[in-house]
Amino acid sequence: MAYITIDNGVRRSEVEVFYVSDTEAALEQEARDKFEDSGEESDEYTMLLTEPGWYWWTVSSGPMRVPVGDPHGPFDTNAEATADALEFKIAVFDFD
């Protein structure tokens, strides 16, 4: 897991890049299936991380760094996820 700070002089944004393993994805899928079968509502992140690979999402600044956006991915490599995060955040926050 890595954190990236993007600061274009107008706005600062924190991004977390992380990996979901085959085992974690299978466990997420199992949890999703159980929630769907029970009729209960599922946590939105459980429903989105059912494929292995690299992901990124925006997180709050500070020591807790809580996710504040949906995960983007999966990507095959850390480099691809990081490049996508940088490209996305620069496009969204470039006000010049």
Short mmCIF file of N, CA, C and O in Angstrom, two decimals:
data_model
loop_
_atom_site.label_atom_id
_atom_site.label_comp_id
_atom_site.label_asym_id
_atom_site.label_seq_id
_atom_site.Cartn_x
_atom_site.Cartn_y
_atom_site.Cartn_z
N MET A 1 0.85 -1.16 0.00
CA MET A 1 0.00 0.00 0.00
C MET A 1 0.90 1.23 0.00
O MET A 1 1.90 1.29 0.69
N ALA A 2 0.51 2.20 -0.82
CA ALA A 2 1.28 3.44 -0.90
C ALA A 2 0.31 4.62 -0.93
O ALA A 2 -0.81 4.50 -1.45
N TYR A 3 0.74 5.72 -0.35
CA TYR A 3 -0.06 6.93 -0.38
C TYR A 3 0.64 7.95 -1.27
O TYR A 3 1.85 8.08 -1.24
N ILE A 4 -0.16 8.66 -2.07
CA ILE A 4 0.36 9.68 -2.97
C ILE A 4 -0.34 10.98 -2.62
O ILE A 4 -1.57 11.01 -2.47
N THR A 5 0.41 12.05 -2.49
CA THR A 5 -0.17 13.37 -2.29
C THR A 5 -0.04 14.14 -3.60
O THR A 5 1.06 14.27 -4.14
N ILE A 6 -1.15 14.61 -4.11
CA ILE A 6 -1.16 15.39 -5.35
C ILE A 6 -1.54 16.81 -4.97
O ILE A 6 -2.60 17.06 -4.41
N ASP A 7 -0.66 17.75 -5.28
CA ASP A 7 -0.88 19.15 -4.93
C ASP A 7 -0.57 19.99 -6.16
O ASP A 7 0.58 20.08 -6.59
N ASN A 8 -1.60 20.60 -6.75
CA ASN A 8 -1.38 21.43 -7.93
C ASN A 8 -1.34 22.92 -7.58
O ASN A 8 -1.43 23.76 -8.45
N GLY A 9 -1.20 23.23 -6.30
CA GLY A 9 -1.15 24.62 -5.87
C GLY A 9 -2.51 25.20 -5.56
O GLY A 9 -2.62 26.23 -4.92
N VAL A 10 -3.57 24.57 -6.03
CA VAL A 10 -4.93 25.02 -5.79
C VAL A 10 -5.64 24.07 -4.83
O VAL A 10 -6.36 24.48 -3.94
N ARG A 11 -5.40 22.79 -5.02
CA ARG A 11 -6.05 21.78 -4.20
C ARG A 11 -5.09 20.62 -3.94
O ARG A 11 -4.33 20.24 -4.81
N ARG A 12 -5.18 20.06 -2.75
CA ARG A 12 -4.35 18.93 -2.36
C ARG A 12 -5.24 17.70 -2.21
O ARG A 12 -6.33 17.78 -1.65
N SER A 13 -4.80 16.58 -2.72
CA SER A 13 -5.59 15.36 -2.66
C SER A 13 -4.69 14.19 -2.27
O SER A 13 -3.54 14.11 -2.70
N GLU A 14 -5.23 13.30 -1.45
CA GLU A 14 -4.51 12.10 -1.02
C GLU A 14 -5.10 10.89 -1.73
O GLU A 14 -6.32 10.75 -1.83
N VAL A 15 -4.23 10.00 -2.22
CA VAL A 15 -4.65 8.79 -2.92
C VAL A 15 -3.93 7.60 -2.30
O VAL A 15 -2.75 7.69 -1.97
N GLU A 16 -4.64 6.48 -2.13
CA GLU A 16 -4.04 5.25 -1.65
C GLU A 16 -4.05 4.23 -2.80
O GLU A 16 -5.08 4.02 -3.43
N VAL A 17 -2.90 3.63 -3.07
CA VAL A 17 -2.79 2.56 -4.06
C VAL A 17 -2.58 1.26 -3.26
O VAL A 17 -1.72 1.20 -2.39
N PHE A 18 -3.38 0.23 -3.57
CA PHE A 18 -3.31 -1.00 -2.78
C PHE A 18 -3.61 -2.22 -3.65
O PHE A 18 -4.16 -2.10 -4.74
N TYR A 19 -3.23 -3.40 -3.14
CA TYR A 19 -3.40 -4.65 -3.86
C TYR A 19 -4.45 -5.53 -3.18
O TYR A 19 -4.47 -5.65 -1.95
N VAL A 20 -5.30 -6.16 -3.98
CA VAL A 20 -6.26 -7.15 -3.50
C VAL A 20 -5.82 -8.49 -4.06
O VAL A 20 -5.78 -8.68 -5.28
N SER A 21 -5.47 -9.43 -3.18
CA SER A 21 -4.99 -10.74 -3.60
C SER A 21 -6.15 -11.63 -4.06
O SER A 21 -7.32 -11.32 -3.83
N ASP A 22 -5.80 -12.76 -4.66
CA ASP A 22 -6.82 -13.74 -5.06
C ASP A 22 -7.64 -14.18 -3.85
O ASP A 22 -8.87 -14.29 -3.93
N THR A 23 -6.96 -14.43 -2.74
CA THR A 23 -7.64 -14.87 -1.51
C THR A 23 -8.59 -13.79 -0.99
O THR A 23 -9.74 -14.07 -0.64
N GLU A 24 -8.11 -12.55 -0.93
CA GLU A 24 -8.96 -11.45 -0.46
C GLU A 24 -10.17 -11.26 -1.36
O GLU A 24 -11.29 -11.05 -0.88
N ALA A 25 -9.95 -11.35 -2.68
CA ALA A 25 -11.06 -11.18 -3.63
C ALA A 25 -12.09 -12.29 -3.45
O ALA A 25 -13.30 -12.04 -3.48
N ALA A 26 -11.62 -13.52 -3.24
CA ALA A 26 -12.53 -14.64 -3.03
C ALA A 26 -13.33 -14.46 -1.74
O ALA A 26 -14.54 -14.73 -1.71
N LEU A 27 -12.68 -13.98 -0.69
CA LEU A 27 -13.38 -13.72 0.57
C LEU A 27 -14.40 -12.60 0.40
O LEU A 27 -15.50 -12.67 0.96
N GLU A 28 -14.05 -11.57 -0.34
CA GLU A 28 -14.99 -10.47 -0.61
C GLU A 28 -16.19 -10.98 -1.40
O GLU A 28 -17.33 -10.61 -1.13
N GLN A 29 -15.93 -11.85 -2.40
CA GLN A 29 -17.02 -12.41 -3.19
C GLN A 29 -17.93 -13.27 -2.32
O GLN A 29 -19.15 -13.21 -2.42
N GLU A 30 -17.33 -14.07 -1.44
CA GLU A 30 -18.11 -14.91 -0.53
C GLU A 30 -18.99 -14.05 0.38
O GLU A 30 -20.17 -14.33 0.59
N ALA A 31 -18.42 -12.97 0.92
CA ALA A 31 -19.19 -12.06 1.79
C ALA A 31 -20.31 -11.41 1.00
O ALA A 31 -21.44 -11.28 1.49
N ARG A 32 -20.02 -11.00 -0.23
CA ARG A 32 -21.05 -10.39 -1.08
C ARG A 32 -22.18 -11.37 -1.33
O ARG A 32 -23.35 -11.02 -1.24
N ASP A 33 -21.85 -12.62 -1.65
CA ASP A 33 -22.86 -13.63 -1.91
C ASP A 33 -23.73 -13.86 -0.68
O ASP A 33 -24.96 -13.99 -0.79
N LYS A 34 -23.12 -13.92 0.51
CA LYS A 34 -23.88 -14.12 1.75
C LYS A 34 -24.83 -12.96 2.00
O LYS A 34 -25.98 -13.16 2.42
N PHE A 35 -24.35 -11.73 1.77
CA PHE A 35 -25.21 -10.56 1.95
C PHE A 35 -26.39 -10.61 0.98
O PHE A 35 -27.53 -10.33 1.35
N GLU A 36 -26.11 -10.94 -0.28
CA GLU A 36 -27.18 -10.98 -1.27
C GLU A 36 -28.20 -12.05 -0.92
O GLU A 36 -29.41 -11.84 -1.07
N ASP A 37 -27.73 -13.21 -0.46
CA ASP A 37 -28.64 -14.30 -0.08
C ASP A 37 -29.48 -13.95 1.14
O ASP A 37 -30.62 -14.39 1.26
N SER A 38 -28.93 -13.16 2.05
CA SER A 38 -29.65 -12.82 3.28
C SER A 38 -30.63 -11.67 3.10
O SER A 38 -31.48 -11.44 3.94
N GLY A 39 -30.48 -10.92 2.01
CA GLY A 39 -31.35 -9.77 1.78
C GLY A 39 -30.89 -8.53 2.52
O GLY A 39 -31.50 -7.47 2.42
N GLU A 40 -29.80 -8.63 3.28
CA GLU A 40 -29.27 -7.47 3.99
C GLU A 40 -28.51 -6.58 3.01
O GLU A 40 -28.09 -7.01 1.95
N GLU A 41 -28.31 -5.33 3.42
CA GLU A 41 -27.52 -4.43 2.59
C GLU A 41 -26.05 -4.68 2.83
O GLU A 41 -25.62 -4.92 3.96
N SER A 42 -25.26 -4.60 1.77
CA SER A 42 -23.82 -4.85 1.85
C SER A 42 -23.05 -3.55 1.86
O SER A 42 -23.50 -2.54 1.32
N ASP A 43 -21.88 -3.57 2.47
CA ASP A 43 -20.97 -2.44 2.43
C ASP A 43 -20.54 -2.20 0.99
O ASP A 43 -20.21 -3.13 0.27
N GLU A 44 -20.55 -0.95 0.53
CA GLU A 44 -20.26 -0.67 -0.87
C GLU A 44 -18.87 -1.14 -1.29
O GLU A 44 -18.66 -1.54 -2.43
N TYR A 45 -17.88 -1.09 -0.40
CA TYR A 45 -16.53 -1.51 -0.79
C TYR A 45 -16.43 -3.02 -0.93
O TYR A 45 -15.73 -3.51 -1.78
N THR A 46 -17.16 -3.76 -0.11
CA THR A 46 -17.19 -5.21 -0.25
C THR A 46 -17.70 -5.58 -1.63
O THR A 46 -17.21 -6.50 -2.27
N MET A 47 -18.65 -4.84 -2.12
CA MET A 47 -19.24 -5.17 -3.41
C MET A 47 -18.33 -4.82 -4.58
O MET A 47 -18.54 -5.30 -5.67
N LEU A 48 -17.35 -4.00 -4.38
CA LEU A 48 -16.53 -3.53 -5.48
C LEU A 48 -15.15 -4.18 -5.57
O LEU A 48 -14.47 -4.02 -6.57
N LEU A 49 -14.72 -4.89 -4.56
CA LEU A 49 -13.36 -5.44 -4.54
C LEU A 49 -13.37 -6.96 -4.65
O LEU A 49 -12.74 -7.66 -3.89
N THR A 50 -14.09 -7.48 -5.63
CA THR A 50 -14.22 -8.92 -5.78
C THR A 50 -13.32 -9.48 -6.87
O THR A 50 -13.42 -10.65 -7.21
N GLU A 51 -12.46 -8.66 -7.43
CA GLU A 51 -11.49 -9.11 -8.42
C GLU A 51 -10.08 -8.80 -7.92
O GLU A 51 -9.83 -7.71 -7.40
N PRO A 52 -9.14 -9.74 -8.08
CA PRO A 52 -7.77 -9.47 -7.64
C PRO A 52 -7.11 -8.43 -8.54
O PRO A 52 -7.46 -8.29 -9.71
N GLY A 53 -6.16 -7.70 -7.97
CA GLY A 53 -5.40 -6.72 -8.74
C GLY A 53 -5.10 -5.49 -7.93
O GLY A 53 -5.37 -5.42 -6.73
N TRP A 54 -4.52 -4.50 -8.59
CA TRP A 54 -4.16 -3.22 -7.97
C TRP A 54 -5.30 -2.23 -8.13
O TRP A 54 -5.92 -2.15 -9.20
N TYR A 55 -5.56 -1.49 -7.07
CA TYR A 55 -6.62 -0.48 -7.05
C TYR A 55 -6.07 0.82 -6.47
O TYR A 55 -5.02 0.85 -5.85
N TRP A 56 -6.84 1.89 -6.65
CA TRP A 56 -6.57 3.14 -5.94
C TRP A 56 -7.90 3.80 -5.62
O TRP A 56 -8.90 3.55 -6.26
N TRP A 57 -7.88 4.62 -4.56
CA TRP A 57 -9.02 5.45 -4.22
C TRP A 57 -8.54 6.68 -3.48
O TRP A 57 -7.44 6.74 -2.95
N THR A 58 -9.39 7.70 -3.48
CA THR A 58 -9.09 8.93 -2.76
C THR A 58 -9.34 8.69 -1.28
O THR A 58 -10.30 8.02 -0.90
N VAL A 59 -8.44 9.21 -0.44
CA VAL A 59 -8.59 9.06 1.01
C VAL A 59 -8.52 10.43 1.67
O VAL A 59 -7.99 11.38 1.09
N SER A 60 -9.05 10.52 2.87
CA SER A 60 -8.99 11.77 3.63
C SER A 60 -7.55 12.02 4.09
O SER A 60 -6.78 11.07 4.26
N SER A 61 -7.21 13.26 4.26
CA SER A 61 -5.89 13.61 4.79
C SER A 61 -5.84 13.33 6.27
O SER A 61 -6.87 13.25 6.94
N GLY A 62 -4.66 13.16 6.80
CA GLY A 62 -4.51 12.94 8.22
C GLY A 62 -4.08 11.53 8.54
O GLY A 62 -3.89 10.71 7.65
N PRO A 63 -3.97 11.23 9.83
CA PRO A 63 -3.43 9.93 10.24
C PRO A 63 -4.35 8.74 9.94
O PRO A 63 -3.89 7.63 9.76
N MET A 64 -5.67 8.94 9.86
CA MET A 64 -6.59 7.82 9.66
C MET A 64 -6.76 7.45 8.18
O MET A 64 -7.00 6.32 7.86
N ARG A 65 -6.68 8.41 7.28
CA ARG A 65 -6.80 8.19 5.83
C ARG A 65 -7.96 7.27 5.47
O ARG A 65 -7.78 6.19 4.94
N VAL A 66 -9.15 7.70 5.73
CA VAL A 66 -10.37 6.95 5.45
C VAL A 66 -10.74 7.13 3.98
O VAL A 66 -10.68 8.25 3.47
N PRO A 67 -11.14 6.05 3.27
CA PRO A 67 -11.55 6.21 1.87
C PRO A 67 -12.73 7.16 1.75
O PRO A 67 -13.69 7.08 2.51
N VAL A 68 -12.65 8.07 0.79
CA VAL A 68 -13.73 9.02 0.54
C VAL A 68 -14.25 8.91 -0.89
O VAL A 68 -15.06 9.71 -1.32
N GLY A 69 -13.76 7.94 -1.62
CA GLY A 69 -14.22 7.73 -2.98
C GLY A 69 -14.26 6.25 -3.31
O GLY A 69 -13.77 5.42 -2.55
N ASP A 70 -14.87 5.94 -4.43
CA ASP A 70 -14.94 4.56 -4.88
C ASP A 70 -13.57 4.08 -5.36
O ASP A 70 -12.78 4.86 -5.88
N PRO A 71 -13.32 2.78 -5.23
CA PRO A 71 -12.06 2.24 -5.75
C PRO A 71 -12.06 2.22 -7.28
O PRO A 71 -13.10 2.02 -7.90
N HIS A 72 -10.89 2.45 -7.85
CA HIS A 72 -10.69 2.38 -9.30
C HIS A 72 -9.78 1.19 -9.58
O HIS A 72 -8.73 1.06 -8.97
N GLY A 73 -10.15 0.33 -10.50
CA GLY A 73 -9.36 -0.84 -10.83
C GLY A 73 -10.27 -2.00 -11.14
O GLY A 73 -11.47 -1.84 -11.28
N PRO A 74 -9.72 -3.17 -11.24
CA PRO A 74 -8.33 -3.53 -10.93
C PRO A 74 -7.38 -3.25 -12.09
O PRO A 74 -7.79 -3.22 -13.25
N PHE A 75 -6.12 -3.05 -11.75
CA PHE A 75 -5.03 -2.89 -12.70
C PHE A 75 -4.07 -4.06 -12.52
O PHE A 75 -3.97 -4.65 -11.44
N ASP A 76 -3.32 -4.37 -13.57
CA ASP A 76 -2.38 -5.49 -13.51
C ASP A 76 -1.17 -5.21 -12.66
O ASP A 76 -0.60 -6.12 -12.07
N THR A 77 -0.74 -3.95 -12.60
CA THR A 77 0.48 -3.61 -11.86
C THR A 77 0.27 -2.37 -10.99
O THR A 77 -0.63 -1.56 -11.24
N ASN A 78 1.13 -2.23 -10.01
CA ASN A 78 1.14 -1.05 -9.15
C ASN A 78 1.39 0.19 -10.00
O ASN A 78 0.75 1.23 -9.80
N ALA A 79 2.31 0.09 -10.95
CA ALA A 79 2.64 1.23 -11.80
C ALA A 79 1.43 1.71 -12.61
O ALA A 79 1.21 2.91 -12.76
N GLU A 80 0.64 0.76 -13.12
CA GLU A 80 -0.55 1.14 -13.89
C GLU A 80 -1.58 1.83 -13.00
O GLU A 80 -2.19 2.81 -13.40
N ALA A 81 -1.78 1.31 -11.79
CA ALA A 81 -2.74 1.93 -10.86
C ALA A 81 -2.28 3.32 -10.46
O ALA A 81 -3.08 4.27 -10.43
N THR A 82 -0.99 3.46 -10.18
CA THR A 82 -0.44 4.76 -9.79
C THR A 82 -0.56 5.77 -10.92
O THR A 82 -0.97 6.92 -10.72
N ALA A 83 -0.22 5.35 -12.14
CA ALA A 83 -0.31 6.24 -13.30
C ALA A 83 -1.75 6.69 -13.53
O ALA A 83 -2.01 7.86 -13.82
N ASP A 84 -2.70 5.77 -13.39
CA ASP A 84 -4.10 6.12 -13.58
C ASP A 84 -4.56 7.10 -12.51
O ASP A 84 -5.28 8.06 -12.81
N ALA A 85 -4.15 6.87 -11.26
CA ALA A 85 -4.51 7.79 -10.17
C ALA A 85 -3.98 9.19 -10.44
O ALA A 85 -4.69 10.17 -10.29
N LEU A 86 -2.73 9.26 -10.84
CA LEU A 86 -2.13 10.57 -11.12
C LEU A 86 -2.82 11.25 -12.28
O LEU A 86 -3.13 12.44 -12.23
N GLU A 87 -3.09 10.51 -13.34
CA GLU A 87 -3.75 11.08 -14.51
C GLU A 87 -5.16 11.56 -14.16
O GLU A 87 -5.56 12.65 -14.52
N PHE A 88 -5.90 10.74 -13.42
CA PHE A 88 -7.26 11.10 -13.03
C PHE A 88 -7.27 12.32 -12.12
O PHE A 88 -8.01 13.26 -12.34
N LYS A 89 -6.45 12.31 -11.10
CA LYS A 89 -6.46 13.41 -10.14
C LYS A 89 -5.98 14.71 -10.76
O LYS A 89 -6.51 15.77 -10.47
N ILE A 90 -5.01 14.65 -11.65
CA ILE A 90 -4.55 15.86 -12.31
C ILE A 90 -5.64 16.41 -13.21
O ILE A 90 -5.91 17.61 -13.24
N ALA A 91 -6.35 15.54 -13.93
CA ALA A 91 -7.44 15.98 -14.80
C ALA A 91 -8.58 16.61 -14.00
O ALA A 91 -9.15 17.62 -14.39
N VAL A 92 -8.90 16.02 -12.85
CA VAL A 92 -10.00 16.53 -12.04
C VAL A 92 -9.64 17.82 -11.33
O VAL A 92 -10.45 18.73 -11.23
N PHE A 93 -8.41 17.92 -10.83
CA PHE A 93 -8.05 19.05 -9.99
C PHE A 93 -7.19 20.11 -10.66
O PHE A 93 -6.74 21.03 -10.01
N ASP A 94 -6.97 20.02 -11.97
CA ASP A 94 -6.18 21.03 -12.66
C ASP A 94 -7.10 22.17 -13.10
O ASP A 94 -7.83 22.06 -14.06
N PHE A 95 -7.06 23.27 -12.35
CA PHE A 95 -7.96 24.39 -12.61
C PHE A 95 -7.33 25.47 -13.48
O PHE A 95 -7.95 26.48 -13.73
N ASP A 96 -6.12 25.27 -13.94
CA ASP A 96 -5.46 26.31 -14.77
C ASP A 96 -5.99 26.35 -16.17
O ASP A 96 -6.49 25.46 -16.73
#
